[in-house]
CSV table of N, CA and C and ligand atoms in Angstrom, one decimal:
chain,number,residue,atom,x,y,z
A,1,MET,N,131.2,93.9,98.2
A,1,MET,CA,130.2,93.6,99.2
A,1,MET,C,128.8,93.5,98.5
A,2,ILE,N,128.2,92.4,98.8
A,2,ILE,CA,126.8,92.1,98.3
A,2,ILE,C,125.8,92.4,99.4
A,3,LYS,N,124.9,93.3,99.1
A,3,LYS,CA,124.0,93.8,100.1
A,3,LYS,C,122.6,93.2,99.8
A,4,VAL,N,122.1,92.4,100.8
A,4,VAL,CA,120.8,91.7,100.6
A,4,VAL,C,119.8,92.1,101.7
A,5,LEU,N,118.6,92.4,101.2
A,5,LEU,CA,117.5,92.7,102.2
A,5,LEU,C,116.4,91.7,102.0
A,6,PHE,N,116.1,90.9,103.0
A,6,PHE,CA,115.0,90.0,102.9
A,6,PHE,C,113.7,90.7,103.4
A,7,VAL,N,112.6,90.5,102.8
A,7,VAL,CA,111.4,91.3,103.1
A,7,VAL,C,110.2,90.4,103.2
A,8,CYS,N,109.4,90.5,104.3
A,8,CYS,CA,108.1,89.9,104.4
A,8,CYS,C,107.1,90.9,104.9
A,9,LEU,N,105.9,90.4,105.3
A,9,LEU,CA,104.9,91.3,105.7
A,9,LEU,C,105.2,91.9,107.1
A,10,GLY,N,105.5,91.1,108.0
A,10,GLY,CA,105.7,91.6,109.4
A,10,GLY,C,107.1,91.8,109.9
A,11,ASN,N,108.1,91.1,109.2
A,11,ASN,CA,109.5,91.1,109.6
A,11,ASN,C,109.7,90.5,111.0
A,12,ILE,N,108.8,89.5,111.4
A,12,ILE,CA,109.0,88.8,112.6
A,12,ILE,C,109.1,87.3,112.4
A,13,CYS,N,108.6,86.8,111.3
A,13,CYS,CA,108.7,85.3,111.1
A,13,CYS,C,109.6,85.0,109.9
A,14,ARG,N,109.2,85.2,108.7
A,14,ARG,CA,110.0,84.7,107.5
A,14,ARG,C,111.3,85.4,107.2
A,15,SER,N,111.2,86.8,107.1
A,15,SER,CA,112.4,87.5,106.7
A,15,SER,C,113.5,87.5,107.7
A,16,PRO,N,113.2,87.5,109.0
A,16,PRO,CA,114.3,87.4,110.0
A,16,PRO,C,114.9,85.9,110.0
A,17,MET,N,114.0,85.0,109.7
A,17,MET,CA,114.5,83.6,109.6
A,17,MET,C,115.5,83.5,108.4
A,18,ALA,N,115.1,84.1,107.3
A,18,ALA,CA,116.0,84.1,106.1
A,18,ALA,C,117.3,84.9,106.4
A,19,GLU,N,117.2,86.0,107.1
A,19,GLU,CA,118.4,86.8,107.4
A,19,GLU,C,119.4,86.0,108.2
A,20,PHE,N,118.9,85.2,109.2
A,20,PHE,CA,119.9,84.5,110.0
A,20,PHE,C,120.3,83.2,109.4
A,21,VAL,N,119.5,82.6,108.6
A,21,VAL,CA,119.9,81.4,107.8
A,21,VAL,C,121.0,81.8,106.8
A,22,MET,N,120.8,82.9,106.2
A,22,MET,CA,121.7,83.4,105.1
A,22,MET,C,123.1,83.8,105.8
A,23,LYS,N,123.0,84.4,106.9
A,23,LYS,CA,124.2,84.8,107.7
A,23,LYS,C,125.0,83.5,108.1
A,24,ASP,N,124.2,82.5,108.5
A,24,ASP,CA,124.9,81.2,108.9
A,24,ASP,C,125.5,80.6,107.7
A,25,LEU,N,124.8,80.6,106.5
A,25,LEU,CA,125.4,79.9,105.3
A,25,LEU,C,126.7,80.6,104.9
A,26,VAL,N,126.6,81.9,104.8
A,26,VAL,CA,127.8,82.7,104.3
A,26,VAL,C,129.0,82.5,105.3
A,27,LYS,N,128.7,82.5,106.6
A,27,LYS,CA,129.7,82.3,107.6
A,27,LYS,C,130.4,81.0,107.5
A,28,LYS,N,129.6,79.9,107.3
A,28,LYS,CA,130.1,78.6,107.2
A,28,LYS,C,131.0,78.4,105.9
A,29,GLN,N,130.7,79.3,104.9
A,29,GLN,CA,131.5,79.3,103.7
A,29,GLN,C,132.7,80.3,103.7
A,30,GLY,N,132.9,81.0,104.9
A,30,GLY,CA,133.9,81.9,105.0
A,30,GLY,C,133.7,83.2,104.2
A,31,LEU,N,132.4,83.5,103.9
A,31,LEU,CA,132.1,84.7,103.1
A,31,LEU,C,131.5,85.8,103.8
A,32,GLU,N,131.5,85.8,105.1
A,32,GLU,CA,130.7,86.8,105.9
A,32,GLU,C,131.2,88.2,105.6
A,33,THR,N,132.5,88.4,105.3
A,33,THR,CA,132.9,89.8,105.0
A,33,THR,C,132.5,90.3,103.7
A,34,GLU,N,132.0,89.4,102.8
A,34,GLU,CA,131.5,89.8,101.5
A,34,GLU,C,130.1,90.2,101.4
A,35,PHE,N,129.4,90.0,102.6
A,35,PHE,CA,127.9,90.2,102.6
A,35,PHE,C,127.5,91.2,103.7
A,36,GLN,N,126.5,92.0,103.3
A,36,GLN,CA,125.7,92.7,104.3
A,36,GLN,C,124.2,92.1,104.2
A,37,ILE,N,123.7,91.6,105.3
A,37,ILE,CA,122.4,91.0,105.2
A,37,ILE,C,121.5,91.5,106.3
A,38,GLU,N,120.3,92.0,105.8
A,38,GLU,CA,119.3,92.6,106.8
A,38,GLU,C,117.9,92.1,106.4
A,39,SER,N,116.9,92.5,107.2
A,39,SER,CA,115.6,92.1,106.8
A,39,SER,C,114.6,93.3,107.2
A,40,ALA,N,113.4,93.3,106.5
A,40,ALA,CA,112.5,94.4,106.8
A,40,ALA,C,111.1,93.9,106.5
A,41,ALA,N,110.1,94.8,106.9
A,41,ALA,CA,108.7,94.5,106.7
A,41,ALA,C,108.1,95.5,105.7
A,42,THR,N,107.0,95.0,105.1
A,42,THR,CA,106.2,96.0,104.3
A,42,THR,C,105.1,96.6,105.1
A,43,SER,N,104.7,96.0,106.2
A,43,SER,CA,103.6,96.5,107.0
A,43,SER,C,104.2,97.2,108.3
A,44,SER,N,103.4,98.0,108.9
A,44,SER,CA,103.9,98.7,110.1
A,44,SER,C,103.5,97.9,111.4
A,45,GLU,N,102.7,96.8,111.2
A,45,GLU,CA,102.1,96.1,112.4
A,45,GLU,C,103.1,95.8,113.5
A,46,GLU,N,104.2,95.3,113.1
A,46,GLU,CA,105.1,94.7,114.1
A,46,GLU,C,106.4,95.5,114.4
A,47,ILE,N,106.5,96.7,113.8
A,47,ILE,CA,107.7,97.5,113.9
A,47,ILE,C,108.2,97.6,115.4
A,48,GLY,N,109.4,97.3,115.6
A,48,GLY,CA,110.0,97.4,116.9
A,48,GLY,C,109.9,96.1,117.7
A,49,ASN,N,109.1,95.2,117.2
A,49,ASN,CA,108.9,93.9,117.9
A,49,ASN,C,110.0,92.9,117.6
A,50,GLY,N,110.3,92.0,118.5
A,50,GLY,CA,111.3,90.9,118.3
A,50,GLY,C,110.8,89.8,117.4
A,51,ILE,N,111.7,88.9,117.2
A,51,ILE,CA,111.4,87.7,116.3
A,51,ILE,C,110.3,86.9,116.9
A,52,HIS,N,109.5,86.4,116.1
A,52,HIS,CA,108.4,85.5,116.5
A,52,HIS,C,108.9,84.2,117.2
A,53,TYR,N,108.2,83.8,118.2
A,53,TYR,CA,108.7,82.6,119.0
A,53,TYR,C,109.0,81.4,118.1
A,54,GLY,N,108.1,81.2,117.1
A,54,GLY,CA,108.2,80.0,116.2
A,54,GLY,C,109.5,80.1,115.4
A,55,THR,N,109.8,81.2,114.9
A,55,THR,CA,111.1,81.4,114.2
A,55,THR,C,112.3,81.2,115.1
A,56,MET,N,112.2,81.8,116.3
A,56,MET,CA,113.3,81.7,117.2
A,56,MET,C,113.5,80.2,117.6
A,57,ALA,N,112.4,79.5,117.8
A,57,ALA,CA,112.5,78.0,118.2
A,57,ALA,C,113.2,77.2,117.1
A,58,LYS,N,112.8,77.6,115.9
A,58,LYS,CA,113.4,76.8,114.8
A,58,LYS,C,114.9,77.1,114.6
A,59,LEU,N,115.2,78.4,114.7
A,59,LEU,CA,116.7,78.7,114.6
A,59,LEU,C,117.5,78.1,115.7
A,60,LYS,N,116.9,78.0,116.9
A,60,LYS,CA,117.6,77.4,118.0
A,60,LYS,C,117.8,75.9,117.7
A,61,GLU,N,116.7,75.2,117.3
A,61,GLU,CA,116.7,73.8,116.9
A,61,GLU,C,117.8,73.5,115.9
A,62,LYS,N,118.0,74.4,115.0
A,62,LYS,CA,119.0,74.2,113.9
A,62,LYS,C,120.4,74.8,114.3
A,63,GLN,N,120.5,75.3,115.5
A,63,GLN,CA,121.7,75.8,116.1
A,63,GLN,C,122.3,77.0,115.2
A,64,ILE,N,121.3,77.8,114.8
A,64,ILE,CA,121.7,79.0,114.0
A,64,ILE,C,121.6,80.2,114.9
A,65,LEU,N,122.7,80.9,115.0
A,65,LEU,CA,122.7,82.1,115.9
A,65,LEU,C,121.8,83.2,115.3
A,66,TYR,N,121.1,83.9,116.2
A,66,TYR,CA,120.4,85.1,115.8
A,66,TYR,C,120.6,86.2,116.8
A,67,GLY,N,120.6,87.4,116.4
A,67,GLY,CA,120.8,88.6,117.2
A,67,GLY,C,119.5,89.2,117.8
A,68,ASP,N,119.7,90.3,118.4
A,68,ASP,CA,118.5,91.0,119.0
A,68,ASP,C,117.8,91.8,118.0
A,69,LYS,N,117.2,91.1,117.0
A,69,LYS,CA,116.6,91.7,115.9
A,69,LYS,C,115.2,92.3,116.3
A,70,LYS,N,115.0,93.6,115.8
A,70,LYS,CA,113.7,94.2,116.0
A,70,LYS,C,113.1,94.5,114.6
A,71,ALA,N,111.9,94.3,114.4
A,71,ALA,CA,111.2,94.5,113.1
A,71,ALA,C,111.4,96.0,112.7
A,72,GLN,N,111.8,96.1,111.4
A,72,GLN,CA,111.9,97.5,110.8
A,72,GLN,C,111.2,97.5,109.5
A,73,LYS,N,110.8,98.7,109.1
A,73,LYS,CA,110.0,98.8,107.9
A,73,LYS,C,110.9,99.1,106.7
A,74,LEU,N,110.5,98.5,105.6
A,74,LEU,CA,111.2,98.8,104.3
A,74,LEU,C,110.9,100.3,104.0
A,75,VAL,N,111.9,101.0,103.6
A,75,VAL,CA,111.7,102.4,103.1
A,75,VAL,C,112.3,102.6,101.7
A,76,LYS,N,111.8,103.6,101.0
A,76,LYS,CA,112.2,103.8,99.6
A,76,LYS,C,113.7,103.9,99.4
A,77,GLU,N,114.4,104.4,100.4
A,77,GLU,CA,115.9,104.6,100.3
A,77,GLU,C,116.6,103.3,100.3
A,78,ASP,N,115.9,102.2,100.8
A,78,ASP,CA,116.5,100.9,100.8
A,78,ASP,C,116.8,100.4,99.4
A,79,TYR,N,116.1,100.9,98.4
A,79,TYR,CA,116.3,100.5,97.0
A,79,TYR,C,117.8,100.8,96.6
A,80,GLU,N,118.3,101.9,97.0
A,80,GLU,CA,119.6,102.3,96.6
A,80,GLU,C,120.7,101.6,97.5
A,81,LYS,N,120.3,101.3,98.8
A,81,LYS,CA,121.2,100.8,99.7
A,81,LYS,C,121.5,99.3,99.5
A,82,PHE,N,120.6,98.6,98.8
A,82,PHE,CA,120.8,97.1,98.7
A,82,PHE,C,120.9,96.7,97.2
A,83,ASP,N,121.6,95.6,97.0
A,83,ASP,CA,121.7,95.0,95.7
A,83,ASP,C,120.6,94.1,95.3
A,84,TYR,N,120.1,93.4,96.4
A,84,TYR,CA,119.0,92.4,96.2
A,84,TYR,C,117.9,92.6,97.3
A,85,ILE,N,116.7,92.7,96.8
A,85,ILE,CA,115.6,92.9,97.8
A,85,ILE,C,114.7,91.6,97.5
A,86,LEU,N,114.7,90.7,98.5
A,86,LEU,CA,114.1,89.4,98.3
A,86,LEU,C,112.8,89.2,99.1
A,87,GLY,N,111.7,89.2,98.5
A,87,GLY,CA,110.4,89.0,99.1
A,87,GLY,C,110.2,87.5,99.3
A,88,MET,N,109.2,87.1,100.1
A,88,MET,CA,108.9,85.7,100.4
A,88,MET,C,107.8,85.2,99.5
A,89,GLU,N,106.8,86.1,99.2
A,89,GLU,CA,105.7,85.6,98.3
A,89,GLU,C,105.2,86.8,97.4
A,90,THR,N,104.4,86.4,96.5
A,90,THR,CA,104.0,87.4,95.5
A,90,THR,C,103.3,88.7,96.1
A,91,SER,N,102.6,88.5,97.1
A,91,SER,CA,102.0,89.7,97.7
A,91,SER,C,103.0,90.6,98.3
A,92,ASN,N,104.1,90.1,98.8
A,92,ASN,CA,105.2,90.9,99.3
A,92,ASN,C,105.8,91.7,98.2
A,93,ILE,N,105.9,91.1,97.0
A,93,ILE,CA,106.6,91.8,95.9
A,93,ILE,C,105.7,93.0,95.5
A,94,ARG,N,104.4,92.8,95.5
A,94,ARG,CA,103.5,93.9,95.2
A,94,ARG,C,103.7,95.0,96.2
A,95,ASN,N,103.8,94.7,97.5
A,95,ASN,CA,103.9,95.7,98.6
A,95,ASN,C,105.3,96.3,98.5
A,96,ILE,N,106.3,95.6,98.1
A,96,ILE,CA,107.6,96.2,97.9
A,96,ILE,C,107.6,97.2,96.8
A,97,TYR,N,107.0,96.9,95.7
A,97,TYR,CA,106.9,97.9,94.6
A,97,TYR,C,106.2,99.2,95.1
A,98,ARG,N,105.1,99.0,95.9
A,98,ARG,CA,104.4,100.2,96.4
A,98,ARG,C,105.3,101.1,97.2
A,99,ILE,N,106.3,100.5,97.9
A,99,ILE,CA,107.2,101.4,98.7
A,99,ILE,C,108.3,101.9,97.9
A,100,ILE,N,108.9,101.1,97.1
A,100,ILE,CA,110.2,101.5,96.4
A,100,ILE,C,109.9,102.2,95.0
A,101,GLY,N,108.7,101.9,94.5
A,101,GLY,CA,108.5,102.4,93.1
A,101,GLY,C,108.9,101.3,92.1
A,102,GLU,N,109.4,101.8,91.0
A,102,GLU,CA,109.8,100.8,89.9
A,102,GLU,C,111.1,100.2,90.2
A,103,ASP,N,111.2,98.9,89.8
A,103,ASP,CA,112.4,98.1,90.0
A,103,ASP,C,113.3,98.3,88.7
A,104,ASN,N,113.8,99.5,88.5
A,104,ASN,CA,114.6,99.7,87.3
A,104,ASN,C,115.9,99.0,87.2
A,105,GLU,N,116.4,98.6,88.4
A,105,GLU,CA,117.7,97.9,88.4
A,105,GLU,C,117.6,96.4,88.6
A,106,ASN,N,116.4,95.9,88.5
A,106,ASN,CA,116.2,94.4,88.6
A,106,ASN,C,116.8,93.9,89.9
A,107,LYS,N,116.4,94.4,91.0
A,107,LYS,CA,116.9,94.0,92.3
A,107,LYS,C,115.8,93.2,93.1
A,108,VAL,N,114.6,93.2,92.7
A,108,VAL,CA,113.5,92.6,93.5
A,108,VAL,C,113.1,91.2,92.9
A,109,TYR,N,113.2,90.2,93.8
A,109,TYR,CA,112.8,88.8,93.5
A,109,TYR,C,112.1,88.2,94.6
A,110,ARG,N,111.4,87.1,94.3
A,110,ARG,CA,111.0,86.2,95.4
A,110,ARG,C,112.1,85.3,95.7
A,111,LEU,N,112.3,85.0,97.0
A,111,LEU,CA,113.5,84.2,97.4
A,111,LEU,C,113.5,82.8,96.6
A,112,LEU,N,112.4,82.2,96.5
A,112,LEU,CA,112.4,80.9,95.9
A,112,LEU,C,112.3,80.9,94.4
A,113,ASP,N,112.4,82.2,93.8
A,113,ASP,CA,112.6,82.3,92.4
A,113,ASP,C,114.0,81.7,92.0
A,114,PHE,N,114.9,81.7,93.0
A,114,PHE,CA,116.3,81.2,92.7
A,114,PHE,C,116.4,79.6,92.8
A,115,SER,N,115.3,79.0,93.2
A,115,SER,CA,115.3,77.6,93.4
A,115,SER,C,114.9,76.9,92.1
A,116,LYS,N,115.0,75.6,92.1
A,116,LYS,CA,114.6,74.8,90.9
A,116,LYS,C,113.0,74.8,90.8
A,117,ASN,N,112.4,75.1,91.9
A,117,ASN,CA,110.9,75.0,92.0
A,117,ASN,C,110.4,76.4,92.5
A,118,PRO,N,110.4,77.4,91.7
A,118,PRO,CA,110.0,78.7,92.1
A,118,PRO,C,108.6,78.7,92.7
A,119,ARG,N,108.4,79.3,93.9
A,119,ARG,CA,107.1,79.4,94.5
A,119,ARG,C,107.1,80.3,95.7
A,120,ASP,N,105.9,80.6,96.2
A,120,ASP,CA,105.8,81.4,97.4
A,120,ASP,C,106.3,80.7,98.7
A,121,ILE,N,106.7,81.4,99.6
A,121,ILE,CA,106.9,80.9,101.0
A,121,ILE,C,105.7,81.4,101.8
A,122,VAL,N,104.8,80.5,102.2
A,122,VAL,CA,103.6,80.9,102.8
A,122,VAL,C,103.8,81.3,104.2
A,123,ASP,N,102.9,82.1,104.7
A,123,ASP,CA,103.1,82.8,106.0
A,123,ASP,C,102.8,82.0,107.2
A,124,PRO,N,103.8,81.6,108.0
A,124,PRO,CA,103.6,80.8,109.2
A,124,PRO,C,102.8,81.5,110.3
A,125,TRP,N,102.7,82.8,110.2
A,125,TRP,CA,101.9,83.6,111.1
A,125,TRP,C,100.4,83.1,111.0
A,126,TYR,N,100.1,82.6,109.8
A,126,TYR,CA,98.7,82.1,109.5
A,126,TYR,C,98.7,80.6,109.6
A,127,THR,N,99.7,79.9,109.1
A,127,THR,CA,99.7,78.4,109.0
A,127,THR,C,100.1,77.8,110.4
A,128,GLY,N,101.0,78.5,111.1
A,128,GLY,CA,101.5,78.0,112.4
A,128,GLY,C,102.6,77.0,112.1
A,129,ASN,N,102.9,76.7,110.8
A,129,ASN,CA,103.9,75.6,110.5
A,129,ASN,C,105.3,76.2,110.2
A,130,PHE,N,106.1,76.3,111.2
A,130,PHE,CA,107.4,76.9,111.0
A,130,PHE,C,108.4,75.9,110.4
A,131,ASP,N,108.1,74.6,110.4
A,131,ASP,CA,109.0,73.6,109.9
A,131,ASP,C,109.0,73.7,108.3
A,132,VAL,N,107.8,73.9,107.7
A,132,VAL,CA,107.8,74.1,106.3
A,132,VAL,C,108.5,75.4,105.9
A,133,THR,N,108.2,76.4,106.7
A,133,THR,CA,108.9,77.8,106.5
A,133,THR,C,110.4,77.6,106.5
A,134,PHE,N,110.9,76.9,107.5
A,134,PHE,CA,112.4,76.8,107.6
A,134,PHE,C,112.9,76.0,106.3
A,135,ASP,N,112.3,74.9,106.0
A,135,ASP,CA,112.8,74.2,104.8
A,135,ASP,C,112.8,75.0,103.5
A,136,ASP,N,111.7,75.8,103.4
A,136,ASP,CA,111.6,76.7,102.2
A,136,ASP,C,112.6,77.8,102.2
A,137,VAL,N,112.8,78.4,103.4
A,137,VAL,CA,113.8,79.5,103.5
A,137,VAL,C,115.2,79.0,103.3
A,138,LEU,N,115.5,77.8,103.8
A,138,LEU,CA,116.8,77.2,103.6
A,138,LEU,C,117.1,76.9,102.1
A,139,GLU,N,116.1,76.3,101.5
A,139,GLU,CA,116.2,76.0,100.1
A,139,GLU,C,116.4,77.3,99.3
A,140,GLY,N,115.7,78.3,99.6
A,140,GLY,CA,115.8,79.6,98.9
A,140,GLY,C,117.2,80.3,99.1
A,141,CYS,N,117.6,80.3,100.4
A,141,CYS,CA,118.9,80.9,100.7
A,141,CYS,C,120.1,80.1,100.0
A,142,GLN,N,120.0,78.8,100.1
A,142,GLN,CA,121.1,78.0,99.4
A,142,GLN,C,121.1,78.3,97.9
A,143,ALA,N,119.9,78.3,97.3
A,143,ALA,CA,119.9,78.5,95.8
A,143,ALA,C,120.4,80.0,95.5
A,144,PHE,N,119.9,80.9,96.3
A,144,PHE,CA,120.4,82.3,96.1
A,144,PHE,C,121.9,82.5,96.3
A,145,LEU,N,122.4,81.8,97.3
A,145,LEU,CA,123.9,81.9,97.5
A,145,LEU,C,124.6,81.3,96.3
A,146,GLU,N,124.2,80.2,95.8
A,146,GLU,CA,124.8,79.6,94.6
A,146,GLU,C,124.8,80.6,93.5
A,147,PHE,N,123.6,81.2,93.3
A,147,PHE,CA,123.5,82.2,92.2
A,147,PHE,C,124.5,83.4,92.4
A,148,VAL,N,124.5,83.9,93.6
A,148,VAL,CA,125.4,85.1,93.8
A,148,VAL,C,126.8,84.7,93.7
A,149,LYS,N,127.2,83.5,94.1
A,149,LYS,CA,128.6,83.1,94.0
A,149,LYS,C,129.1,83.1,92.6
A,150,LYS,N,128.2,82.7,91.7
A,150,LYS,CA,128.5,82.7,90.3
A,150,LYS,C,128.7,84.1,89.8
A,151,GLU,N,127.8,85.0,90.3
A,151,GLU,CA,127.9,86.4,89.9
A,151,GLU,C,129.2,87.1,90.4
A,152,MET,N,129.7,86.6,91.5
A,152,MET,CA,130.9,87.2,92.2
A,152,MET,C,132.2,86.8,91.4
A,153,LYS,N,132.1,85.7,90.6
A,153,LYS,CA,133.3,85.3,89.9
A,153,LYS,C,133.8,86.2,88.8
B,201,4NP,P1,105.9,87.5,108.5
B,201,4NP,O1,104.6,87.0,109.3
B,201,4NP,O2,105.5,88.4,107.4
B,201,4NP,O3,106.5,86.2,108.0
B,201,4NP,O4,106.8,88.2,109.6
B,201,4NP,C1,103.6,88.0,109.8
B,201,4NP,C2,103.8,88.5,111.0
B,201,4NP,C3,102.9,89.4,111.6
B,201,4NP,C4,101.8,89.7,110.8
B,201,4NP,C5,101.6,89.2,109.6
B,201,4NP,C6,102.5,88.3,109.1
B,201,4NP,N1,100.8,90.6,111.3
B,201,4NP,O5,99.8,90.8,110.7
B,201,4NP,O6,101.0,91.2,112.4
């Protein structure tokens, strides 16, 4: 079982999008029993709130199922619970370290570090552009899945 936690600032836009895109990808490849996939926030702002309308609309447009997700905060204990903790941008990574401490087991990455073009996934909360977010999240999840599948062999 590979346990993956996607992390962003609020856990209402990018990381829930990544959670449900990743669940969709692994399901389509018949790998859903091999993965546990969740998402969390580094800030407390949106805890308990549902997915942002822009993320929901994009998932619907792409016919990707999503559940009744409520934002939850990353906690120190998550470091032991998960194999991969994947932030969306560099500032997330700094905030993740603040919560979990040192990354002694090399579990923390930016999602797009797995792509051919490593970069941040900018925050649609500020840009309002969920199309770009979706393309970036999909690219990152596809690249991460290919990486993990090689590790599983
Ligand atoms: P996310 O976007 O990190 O992609 O979920 C944000 C959502 C809410 C806030 C910031 C970013 N906020 O400040 O409440």
